[in-house]
Coordinates of C-alpha atoms and ligand atoms in Angstrom, one line a residue:
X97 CA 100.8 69.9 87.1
X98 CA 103.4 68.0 89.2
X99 CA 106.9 67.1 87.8
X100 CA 106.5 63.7 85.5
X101 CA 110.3 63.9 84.6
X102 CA 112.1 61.3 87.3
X103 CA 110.3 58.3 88.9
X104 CA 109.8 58.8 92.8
X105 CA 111.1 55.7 94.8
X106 CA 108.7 55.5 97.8
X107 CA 110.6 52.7 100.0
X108 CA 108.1 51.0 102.1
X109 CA 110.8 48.9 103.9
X110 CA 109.9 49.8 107.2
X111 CA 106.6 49.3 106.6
X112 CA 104.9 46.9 104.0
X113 CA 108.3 44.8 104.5
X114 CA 108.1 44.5 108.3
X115 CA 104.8 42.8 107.6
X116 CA 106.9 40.1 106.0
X117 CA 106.4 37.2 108.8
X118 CA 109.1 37.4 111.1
X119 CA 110.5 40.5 109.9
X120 CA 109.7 42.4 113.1
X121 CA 112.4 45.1 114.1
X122 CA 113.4 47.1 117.0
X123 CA 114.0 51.1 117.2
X124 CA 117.5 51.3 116.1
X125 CA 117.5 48.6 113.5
X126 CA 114.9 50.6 112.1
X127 CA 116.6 53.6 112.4
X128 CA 119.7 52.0 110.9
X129 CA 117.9 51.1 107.5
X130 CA 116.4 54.5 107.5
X131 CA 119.9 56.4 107.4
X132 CA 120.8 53.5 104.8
X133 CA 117.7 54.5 103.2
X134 CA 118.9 58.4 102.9
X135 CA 122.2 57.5 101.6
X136 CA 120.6 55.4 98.8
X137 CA 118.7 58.6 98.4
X138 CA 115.1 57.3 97.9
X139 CA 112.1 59.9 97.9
X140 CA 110.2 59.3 100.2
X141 CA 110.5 56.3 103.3
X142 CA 107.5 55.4 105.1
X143 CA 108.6 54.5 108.6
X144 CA 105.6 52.7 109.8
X145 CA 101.8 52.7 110.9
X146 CA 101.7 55.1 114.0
X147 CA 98.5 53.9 115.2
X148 CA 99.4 49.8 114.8
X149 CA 101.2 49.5 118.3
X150 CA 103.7 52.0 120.6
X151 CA 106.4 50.6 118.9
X152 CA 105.6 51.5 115.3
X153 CA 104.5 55.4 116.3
X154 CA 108.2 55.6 118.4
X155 CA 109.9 54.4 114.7
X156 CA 107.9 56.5 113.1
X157 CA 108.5 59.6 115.3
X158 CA 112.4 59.1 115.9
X159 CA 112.5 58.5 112.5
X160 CA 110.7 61.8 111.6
X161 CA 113.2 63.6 113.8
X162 CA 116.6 62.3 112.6
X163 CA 116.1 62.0 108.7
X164 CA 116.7 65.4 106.6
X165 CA 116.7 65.3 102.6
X166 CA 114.2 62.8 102.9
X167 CA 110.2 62.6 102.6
X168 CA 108.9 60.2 105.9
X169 CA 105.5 59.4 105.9
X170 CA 103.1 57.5 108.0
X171 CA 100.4 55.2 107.1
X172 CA 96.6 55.7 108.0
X173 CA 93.2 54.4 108.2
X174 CA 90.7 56.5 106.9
X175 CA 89.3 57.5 109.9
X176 CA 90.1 60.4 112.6
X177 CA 92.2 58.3 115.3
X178 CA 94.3 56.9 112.9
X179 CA 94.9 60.1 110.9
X180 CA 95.8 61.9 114.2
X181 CA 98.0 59.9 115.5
X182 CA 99.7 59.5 112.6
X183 CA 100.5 63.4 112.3
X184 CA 101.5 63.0 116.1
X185 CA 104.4 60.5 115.0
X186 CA 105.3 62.7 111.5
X187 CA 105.0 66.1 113.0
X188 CA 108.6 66.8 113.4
X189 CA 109.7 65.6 110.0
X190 CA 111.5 68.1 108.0
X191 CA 109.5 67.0 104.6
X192 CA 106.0 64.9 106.3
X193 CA 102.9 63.0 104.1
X194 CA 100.3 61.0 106.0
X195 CA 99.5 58.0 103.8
X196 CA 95.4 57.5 104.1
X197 CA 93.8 54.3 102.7
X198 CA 90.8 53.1 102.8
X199 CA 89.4 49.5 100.5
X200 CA 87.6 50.1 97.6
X201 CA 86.5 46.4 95.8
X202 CA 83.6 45.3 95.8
X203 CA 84.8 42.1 98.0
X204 CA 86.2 44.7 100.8
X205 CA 83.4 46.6 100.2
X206 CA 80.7 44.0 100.7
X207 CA 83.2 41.6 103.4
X208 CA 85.1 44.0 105.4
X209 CA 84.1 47.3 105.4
X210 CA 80.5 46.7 104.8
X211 CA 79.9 50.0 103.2
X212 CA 78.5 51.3 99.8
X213 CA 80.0 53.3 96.9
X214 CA 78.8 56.3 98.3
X215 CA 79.9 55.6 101.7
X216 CA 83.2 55.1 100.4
X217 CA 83.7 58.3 98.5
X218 CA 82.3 60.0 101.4
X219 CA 85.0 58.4 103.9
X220 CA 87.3 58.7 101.8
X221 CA 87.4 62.5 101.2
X222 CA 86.8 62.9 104.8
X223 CA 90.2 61.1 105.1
X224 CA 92.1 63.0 103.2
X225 CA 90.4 66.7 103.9
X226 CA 91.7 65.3 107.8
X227 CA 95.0 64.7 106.7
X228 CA 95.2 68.3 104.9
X229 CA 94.2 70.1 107.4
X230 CA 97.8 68.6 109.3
X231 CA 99.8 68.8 106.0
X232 CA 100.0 69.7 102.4
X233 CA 101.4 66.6 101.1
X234 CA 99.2 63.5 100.8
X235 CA 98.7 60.5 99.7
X236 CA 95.3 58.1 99.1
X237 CA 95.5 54.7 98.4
X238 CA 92.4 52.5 97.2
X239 CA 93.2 49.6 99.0
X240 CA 92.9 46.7 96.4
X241 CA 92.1 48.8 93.7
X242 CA 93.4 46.3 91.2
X243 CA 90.3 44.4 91.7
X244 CA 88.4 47.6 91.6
X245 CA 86.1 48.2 89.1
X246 CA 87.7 51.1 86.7
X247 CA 84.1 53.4 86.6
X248 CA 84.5 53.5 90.6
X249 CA 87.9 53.8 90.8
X250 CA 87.6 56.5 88.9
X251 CA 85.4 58.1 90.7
X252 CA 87.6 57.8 94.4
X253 CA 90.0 58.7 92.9
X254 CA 88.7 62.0 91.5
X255 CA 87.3 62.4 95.0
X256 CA 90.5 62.2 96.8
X257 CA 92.4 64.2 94.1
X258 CA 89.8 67.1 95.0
X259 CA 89.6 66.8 98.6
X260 CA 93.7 67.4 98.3
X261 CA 95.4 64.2 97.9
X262 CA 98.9 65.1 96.0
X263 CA 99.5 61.5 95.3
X264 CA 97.6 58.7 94.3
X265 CA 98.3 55.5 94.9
X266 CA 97.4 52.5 93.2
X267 CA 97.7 49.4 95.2
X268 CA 97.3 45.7 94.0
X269 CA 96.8 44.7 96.9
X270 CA 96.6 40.7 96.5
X271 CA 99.2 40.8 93.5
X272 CA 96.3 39.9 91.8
X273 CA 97.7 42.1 88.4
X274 CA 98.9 41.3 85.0
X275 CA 101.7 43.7 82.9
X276 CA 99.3 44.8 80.5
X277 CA 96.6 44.6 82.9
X278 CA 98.1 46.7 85.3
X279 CA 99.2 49.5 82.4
X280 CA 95.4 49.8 81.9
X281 CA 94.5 50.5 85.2
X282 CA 96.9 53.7 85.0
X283 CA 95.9 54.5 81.5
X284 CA 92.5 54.9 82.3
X285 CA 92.9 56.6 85.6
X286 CA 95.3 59.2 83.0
X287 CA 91.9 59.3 80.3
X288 CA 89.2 59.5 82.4
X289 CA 89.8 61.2 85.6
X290 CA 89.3 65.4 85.2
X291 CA 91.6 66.2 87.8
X292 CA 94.6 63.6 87.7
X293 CA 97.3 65.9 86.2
X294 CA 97.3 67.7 89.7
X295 CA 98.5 64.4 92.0
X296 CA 101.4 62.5 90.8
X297 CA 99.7 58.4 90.2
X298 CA 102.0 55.5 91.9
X299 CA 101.5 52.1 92.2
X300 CA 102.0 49.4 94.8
X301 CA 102.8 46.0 93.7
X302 CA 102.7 42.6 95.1
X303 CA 104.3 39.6 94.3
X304 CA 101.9 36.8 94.5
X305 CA 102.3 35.7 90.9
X306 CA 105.9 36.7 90.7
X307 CA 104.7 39.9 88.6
X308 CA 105.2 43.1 91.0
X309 CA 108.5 44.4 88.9
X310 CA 106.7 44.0 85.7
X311 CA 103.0 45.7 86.8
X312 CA 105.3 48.6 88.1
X313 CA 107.1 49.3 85.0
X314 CA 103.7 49.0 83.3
X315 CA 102.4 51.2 84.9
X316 CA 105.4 53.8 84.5
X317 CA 105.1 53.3 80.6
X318 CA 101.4 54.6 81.4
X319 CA 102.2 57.2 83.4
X320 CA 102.7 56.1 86.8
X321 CA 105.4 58.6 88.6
X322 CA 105.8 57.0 91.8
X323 CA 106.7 53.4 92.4
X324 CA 106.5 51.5 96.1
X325 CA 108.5 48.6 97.2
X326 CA 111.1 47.6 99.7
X327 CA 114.6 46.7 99.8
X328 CA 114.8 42.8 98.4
X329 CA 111.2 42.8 97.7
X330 CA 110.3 41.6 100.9
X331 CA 106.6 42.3 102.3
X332 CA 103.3 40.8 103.2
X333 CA 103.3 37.2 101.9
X334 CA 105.2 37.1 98.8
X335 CA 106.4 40.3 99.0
X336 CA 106.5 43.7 97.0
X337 CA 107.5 45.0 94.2
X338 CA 111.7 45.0 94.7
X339 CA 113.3 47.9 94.8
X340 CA 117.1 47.4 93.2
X341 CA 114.9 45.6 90.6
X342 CA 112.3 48.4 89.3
X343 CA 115.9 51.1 89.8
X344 CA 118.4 48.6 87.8
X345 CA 115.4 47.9 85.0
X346 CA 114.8 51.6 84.6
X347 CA 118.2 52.6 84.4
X348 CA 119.6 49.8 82.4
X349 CA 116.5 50.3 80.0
X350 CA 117.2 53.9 79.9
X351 CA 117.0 53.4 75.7
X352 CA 113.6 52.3 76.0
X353 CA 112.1 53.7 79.0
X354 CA 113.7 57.4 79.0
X355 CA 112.9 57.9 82.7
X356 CA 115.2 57.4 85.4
X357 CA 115.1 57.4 89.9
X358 CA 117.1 59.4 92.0
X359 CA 119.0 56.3 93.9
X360 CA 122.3 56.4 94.0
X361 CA 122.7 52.7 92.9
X362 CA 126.3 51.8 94.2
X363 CA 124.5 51.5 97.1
X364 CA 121.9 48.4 96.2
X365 CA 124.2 45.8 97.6
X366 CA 125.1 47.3 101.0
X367 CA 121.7 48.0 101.9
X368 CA 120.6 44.8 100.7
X369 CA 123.0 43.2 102.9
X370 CA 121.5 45.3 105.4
X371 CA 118.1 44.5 105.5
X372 CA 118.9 40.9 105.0
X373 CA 121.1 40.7 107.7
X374 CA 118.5 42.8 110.5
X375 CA 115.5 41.3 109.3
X376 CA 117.4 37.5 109.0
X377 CA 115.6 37.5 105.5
X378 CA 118.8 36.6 103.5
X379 CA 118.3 36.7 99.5
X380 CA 118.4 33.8 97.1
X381 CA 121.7 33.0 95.5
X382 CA 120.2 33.8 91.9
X383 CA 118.4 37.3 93.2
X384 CA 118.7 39.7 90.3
X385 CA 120.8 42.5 90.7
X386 CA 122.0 41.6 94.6
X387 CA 121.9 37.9 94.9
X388 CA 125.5 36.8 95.5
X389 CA 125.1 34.7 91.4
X390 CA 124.0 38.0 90.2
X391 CA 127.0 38.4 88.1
X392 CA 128.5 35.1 88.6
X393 CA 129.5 33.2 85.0
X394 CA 129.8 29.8 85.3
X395 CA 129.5 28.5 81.3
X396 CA 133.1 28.3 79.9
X397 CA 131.6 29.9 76.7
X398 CA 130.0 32.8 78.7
X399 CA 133.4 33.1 80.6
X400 CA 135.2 33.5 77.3
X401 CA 133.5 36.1 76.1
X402 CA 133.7 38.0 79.0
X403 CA 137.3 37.7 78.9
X404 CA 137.1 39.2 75.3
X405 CA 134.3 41.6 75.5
X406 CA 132.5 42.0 79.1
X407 CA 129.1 43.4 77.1
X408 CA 128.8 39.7 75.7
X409 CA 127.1 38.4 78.5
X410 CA 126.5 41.1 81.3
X411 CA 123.9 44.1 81.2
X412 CA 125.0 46.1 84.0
X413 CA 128.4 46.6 86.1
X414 CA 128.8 44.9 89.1
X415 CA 130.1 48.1 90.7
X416 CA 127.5 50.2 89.5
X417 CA 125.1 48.2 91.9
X418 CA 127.5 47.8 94.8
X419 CA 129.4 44.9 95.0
X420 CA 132.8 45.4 95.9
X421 CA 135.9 44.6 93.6
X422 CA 137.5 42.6 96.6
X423 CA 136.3 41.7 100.2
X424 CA 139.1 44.3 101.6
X425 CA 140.3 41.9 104.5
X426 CA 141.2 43.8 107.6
X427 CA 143.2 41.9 111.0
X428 CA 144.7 42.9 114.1
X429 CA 146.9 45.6 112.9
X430 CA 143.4 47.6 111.4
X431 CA 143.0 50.7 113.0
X432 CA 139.6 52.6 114.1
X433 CA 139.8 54.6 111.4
X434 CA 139.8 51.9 108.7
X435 CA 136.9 50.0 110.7
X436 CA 135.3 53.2 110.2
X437 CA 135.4 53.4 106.9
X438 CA 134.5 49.6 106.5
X439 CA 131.2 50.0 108.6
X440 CA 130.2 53.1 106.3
X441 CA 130.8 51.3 103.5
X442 CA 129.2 48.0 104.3
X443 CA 125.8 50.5 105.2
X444 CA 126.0 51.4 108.5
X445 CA 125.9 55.0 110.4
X446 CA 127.8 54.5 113.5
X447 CA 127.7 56.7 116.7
X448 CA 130.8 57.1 118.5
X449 CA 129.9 54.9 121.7
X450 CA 128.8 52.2 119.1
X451 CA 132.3 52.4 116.9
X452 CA 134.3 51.8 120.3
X453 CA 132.0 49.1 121.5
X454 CA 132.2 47.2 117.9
X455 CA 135.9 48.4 117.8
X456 CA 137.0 46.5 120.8
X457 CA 134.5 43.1 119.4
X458 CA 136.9 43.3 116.3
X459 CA 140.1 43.2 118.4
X460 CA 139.3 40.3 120.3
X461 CA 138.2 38.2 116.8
X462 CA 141.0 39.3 115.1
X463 CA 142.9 38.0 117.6
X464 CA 140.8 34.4 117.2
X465 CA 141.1 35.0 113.5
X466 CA 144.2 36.3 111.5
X467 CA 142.0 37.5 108.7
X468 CA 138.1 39.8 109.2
X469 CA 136.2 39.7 106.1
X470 CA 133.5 41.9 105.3
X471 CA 130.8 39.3 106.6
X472 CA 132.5 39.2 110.1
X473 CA 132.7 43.1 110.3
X474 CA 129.0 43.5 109.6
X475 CA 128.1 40.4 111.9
X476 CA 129.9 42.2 115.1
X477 CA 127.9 45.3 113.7
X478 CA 124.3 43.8 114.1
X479 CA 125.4 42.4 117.7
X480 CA 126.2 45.7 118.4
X481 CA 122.4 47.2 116.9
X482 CA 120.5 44.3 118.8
X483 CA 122.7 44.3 121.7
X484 CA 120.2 47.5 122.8
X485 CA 117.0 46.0 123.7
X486 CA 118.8 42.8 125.2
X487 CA 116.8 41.9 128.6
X488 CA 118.7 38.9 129.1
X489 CA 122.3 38.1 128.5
X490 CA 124.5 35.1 127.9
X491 CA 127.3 35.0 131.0
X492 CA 128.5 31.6 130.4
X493 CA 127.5 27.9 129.7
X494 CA 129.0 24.5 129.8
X495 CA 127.9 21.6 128.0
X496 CA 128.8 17.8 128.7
X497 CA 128.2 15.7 125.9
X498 CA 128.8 12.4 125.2
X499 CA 126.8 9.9 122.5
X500 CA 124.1 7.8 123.8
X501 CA 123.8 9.9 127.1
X502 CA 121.8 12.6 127.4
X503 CA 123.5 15.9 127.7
X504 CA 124.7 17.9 130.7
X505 CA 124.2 21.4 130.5
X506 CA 125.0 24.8 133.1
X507 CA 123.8 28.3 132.0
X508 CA 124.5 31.9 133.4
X509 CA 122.2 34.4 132.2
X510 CA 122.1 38.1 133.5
X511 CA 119.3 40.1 134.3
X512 CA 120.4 43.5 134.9
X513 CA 122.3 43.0 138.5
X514 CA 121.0 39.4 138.5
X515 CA 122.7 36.2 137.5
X516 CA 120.9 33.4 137.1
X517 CA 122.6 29.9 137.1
X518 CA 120.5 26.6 136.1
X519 CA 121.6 22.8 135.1
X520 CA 119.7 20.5 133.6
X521 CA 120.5 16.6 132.2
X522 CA 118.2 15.8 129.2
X523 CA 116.5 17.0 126.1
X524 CA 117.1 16.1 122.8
X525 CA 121.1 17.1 122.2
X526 CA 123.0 19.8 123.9
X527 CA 121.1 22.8 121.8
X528 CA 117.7 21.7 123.2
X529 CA 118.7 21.2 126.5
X530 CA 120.4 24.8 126.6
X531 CA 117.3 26.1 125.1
X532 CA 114.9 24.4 127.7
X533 CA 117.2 25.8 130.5
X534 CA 116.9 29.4 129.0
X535 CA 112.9 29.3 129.2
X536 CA 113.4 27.9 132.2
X537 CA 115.4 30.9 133.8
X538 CA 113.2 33.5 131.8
X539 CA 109.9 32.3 132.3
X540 CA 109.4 32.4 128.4
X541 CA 108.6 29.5 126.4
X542 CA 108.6 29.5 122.6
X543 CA 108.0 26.4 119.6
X544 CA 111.3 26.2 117.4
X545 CA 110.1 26.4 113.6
X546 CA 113.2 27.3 112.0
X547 CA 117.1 26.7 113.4
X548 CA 120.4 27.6 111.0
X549 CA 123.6 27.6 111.7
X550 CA 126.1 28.9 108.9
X551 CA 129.2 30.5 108.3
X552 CA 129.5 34.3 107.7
X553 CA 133.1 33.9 105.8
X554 CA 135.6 31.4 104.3
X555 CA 137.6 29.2 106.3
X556 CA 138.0 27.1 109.3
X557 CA 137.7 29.9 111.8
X558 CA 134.9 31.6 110.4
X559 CA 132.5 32.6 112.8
X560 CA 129.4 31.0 112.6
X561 CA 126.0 32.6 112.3
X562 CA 122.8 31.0 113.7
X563 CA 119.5 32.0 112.9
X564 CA 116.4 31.1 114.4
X565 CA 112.4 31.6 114.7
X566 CA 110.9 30.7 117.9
X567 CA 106.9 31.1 117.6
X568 CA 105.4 32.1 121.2
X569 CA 101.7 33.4 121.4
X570 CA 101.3 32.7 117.8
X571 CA 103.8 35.3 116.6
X572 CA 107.2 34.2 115.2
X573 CA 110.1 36.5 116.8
X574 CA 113.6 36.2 114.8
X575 CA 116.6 35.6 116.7
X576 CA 120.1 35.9 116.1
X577 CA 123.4 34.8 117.1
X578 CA 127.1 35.2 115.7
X579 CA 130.3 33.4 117.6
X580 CA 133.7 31.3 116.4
X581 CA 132.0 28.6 118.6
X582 CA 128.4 27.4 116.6
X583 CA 127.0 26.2 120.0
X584 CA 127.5 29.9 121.7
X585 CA 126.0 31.1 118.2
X586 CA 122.7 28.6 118.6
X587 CA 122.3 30.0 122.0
X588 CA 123.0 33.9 121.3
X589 CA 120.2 33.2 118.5
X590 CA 117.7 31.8 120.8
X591 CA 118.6 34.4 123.4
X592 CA 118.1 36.7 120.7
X593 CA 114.6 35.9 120.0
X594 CA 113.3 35.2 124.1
X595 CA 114.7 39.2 124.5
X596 CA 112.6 40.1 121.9
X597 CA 109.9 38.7 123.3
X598 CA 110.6 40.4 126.6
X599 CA 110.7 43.8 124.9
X600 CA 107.4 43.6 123.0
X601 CA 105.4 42.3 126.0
X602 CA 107.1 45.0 128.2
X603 CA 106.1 47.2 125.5
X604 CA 102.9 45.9 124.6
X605 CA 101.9 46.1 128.8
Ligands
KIV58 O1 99.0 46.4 99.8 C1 98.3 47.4 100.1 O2 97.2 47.6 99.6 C2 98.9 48.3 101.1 C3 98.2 49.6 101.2 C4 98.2 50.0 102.7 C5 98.9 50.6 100.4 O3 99.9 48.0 101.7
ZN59 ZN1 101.0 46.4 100.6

């Protein structure tokens, strides 16, 4: 019988959450949520779909090889390729699972897959016996089996359990579930199936109706021992089931629920910062547990009875979830050392050519700007983390601007030993004309469907952070850009997203 004491935190992050639209990331941004992942000490991190594209099996791999303490696993079709190539990618993990699923409702059944039940069962325990015969830790997952009906679910289920799945996963796929709903799901799966005490039973939650927290902690009351989701919920359409949320409930419930994780949760905010600012999907204000309100009081009557009794009107510490007492300000007289200490706190794992190179970034702003706030520090970080697949890079620009003309604009872009200067007189302002002068010199074109331009700090010489998603080929690529000048910042961004571009079609060739 496996351990039922803790609940497992399977962080799909790199995974489900990279399906969020937009979301895309390179190799070391990846690899810089997966160390953030180990220090917030999850279970298990699945770092991809090996088989999906080149890019996904290298995460997958490098991540294999540089986590330890960790479980990685890889997700799978159930069929031989996929399975294969997903042990290729995990093989060098200290603690591998391959992650097989395969669709099990009737509308997958009759739609997609175009199978029967007993095809199903059949493929399904082919899956897994394939995956065992690589590793002794796996995991099944009937795809949609929310909208499964419970005599066949059953049934897979059992199947998968005695071909040698170790976990079971229970996905709801469409975020189709209710609380209750979801609770009997498990319940049943606990009452009817022979063999489930020898596979630990998780779940997988979307968010569609805003329910994913909720159906997990259901299905923990029933017996569920493993939850998935991702770092600020993020994940195919609405999302998944969020992860400081399901850890914070559980732990602050601890009366009722009597079941805790093993995350270390000081370190919710940091890597929520993290993922928001590599994947440029920043949280809402009013996010429970990490949105910036989280603990904010507003009401006079709320803030007087904090003042007299902090247990009046808040559940949980704001230091037991991360979020620092002060935003230490740091300037010009701040040593290595301290910077340091400031990246490691703020979430990120810094090699020593990477400290130097962000070391000498923070010199030069703090002698713009007498005072370097948190925000600024992890802005130069993420230039630094992106900075690695740049093809193209800003040298310079001018702009000539004046209202009622249209603008004048010079751009130096460098291409390895290449520079590449271009003007132009046009367009709609001096952003688009910049941004027309780029595809110009790189040959790539993309539409604009989101622009922003705020600031990462307080005051007047904040730097300014621009964030952008250019759609080329019908794929929206993320771009972003951080500078004291908001101009340089719109064009970094932009930048930003054409190199990204450029690496996935030189990848994808
Ligand atoms: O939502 C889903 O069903 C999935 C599976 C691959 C587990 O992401
Ligand atoms: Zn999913």
């Amino acid at each position: 019988m496996s351990d039922q004491s803790t609940v497992r935190i399977f962080d799909t992050t790199l995974r489900d959450g990279e399906q969020s639209p937009g979301a895309s990331m390179n190799l070391s941004e990846k690899l810089e949520i997966a160390h953030a992942l180990v220090d917030l000490n999850v279970d298990i991190m699945e770092a991809g779909f090996p088989i999906a594209s080149p890019g996904d099996f290298d995460a997958v791999r490098e991540v294999a090889k540089s986590v330890r303490g960790v479980t990685v696993c890889g997700l799978a079709r159930c069929n031989d390729k996929d399975i294969d190539r997903a042990w290729e990618a995990l093989k060098h993990a200290e603690s591998p699972r391959i992650h097989v699923f395969l669709a099990t409702s009737a509308i997958h059944r009759e739609f997609k897959l175009k199978m029967t039940k007993e095809e199903i069962i059949g493929r399904a325990t082919a899956g897994v016996e394939r995956a065992v015969g690589y590793c002794d830790n796996i995991e099944f997952s009937p795809e949609d089996a929310a909208r499964t009906e419970p005599d066949f679910l059953c049934q897979v289920v059992e199947a998968a359990i005695a071909a040698g799945a170790t976990t079971v996963n229970i996905p709801d796929t469409v975020g189709y579930a209710t609380p209750m709903h979801m609770g009997r799901v498990i319940a049943d799966l606990k009452n009817r199936v022979p063999n489930i005490d020898q596979a630990i039973i998780s779940v997988h939650c979307h968010n569609d109706l805003g329910l994913a927290v909720a159906n997990s902690l259901s299905a923990i009351e029933n017996g569920a021992r493993q939850i998935e989701c991702t770092i600020n919920g993020i994940g195919e359409r609405a999302g998944n089931c969020s992860l400081e949320e399901i850890v914070m409930a559980l732990r602050t419930r601890s009366d009722y629920y009597q079941i805790d994780t093993r995350v270390h949760s000081q370190r919710l905010v940091p890597t929520s910062r993290l993922v928001a600012n590599i994947t440029g999907i920043q949280v809402q204000r009013n996010k429970a547990i990490v949105g910036r309100n989280a603990f904010a009081h507003e009401a006079g009557i709320h803030q007087d009875g904090m003042l007299k009794e902090r247990t009046t009107y808040e559940i949980m510490r704001p230091e037991d979830v991360g979020f620092a007492k002060t935003d230490l300000v740091m300037g010009k007289h701040s040593g290595r050392a301290a910077l340091a200490d400031r990246a490691k706190a703020l979430g990120y794992h810094l090699n020593g050519e990477q400290l130097q190179t962000v070391f000498e970034a923070f010199k030069k702003l703090a002698d713009k700007k007498k005072e370097v706030y948190d925000g600024d520090i992890a802005a130069l970080i993420e230039k630094q983390i992106t900075v690695i697949s740049d093809v193209w890079s800003l040298e310079s620009f001018d702009v000539s601007a004046t209202s009622g003309a249209p603008p004048t604009v010079n751009i130096t872009l460098r291409r390895g030993e290449e520079s590449i200067t271009q003007g132009f007189t046009g367009g709609d302002g001096p952003l688009d004309a910049l941004f027309r002068t780029i595809e110009e010199i790189t040959g790539i074109s993309g539409v604009v469907r989101e622009f922003r331009v705020h600031s990462v700090t307080r005051g007047k010489d904040a730097q300014g952070e621009s964030t952008i998603e250019l759609e080329h080929d019908r794929v929206v690529y993320r771009g972003r850009g951080v500078s004291t000048d908001s101009v340089e910042a719109g064009v970094l961004a932009f930048l930003n997203a054409i190199n990204r571009i450029a690496t996935t079609e030189s990848a994808d060739a």
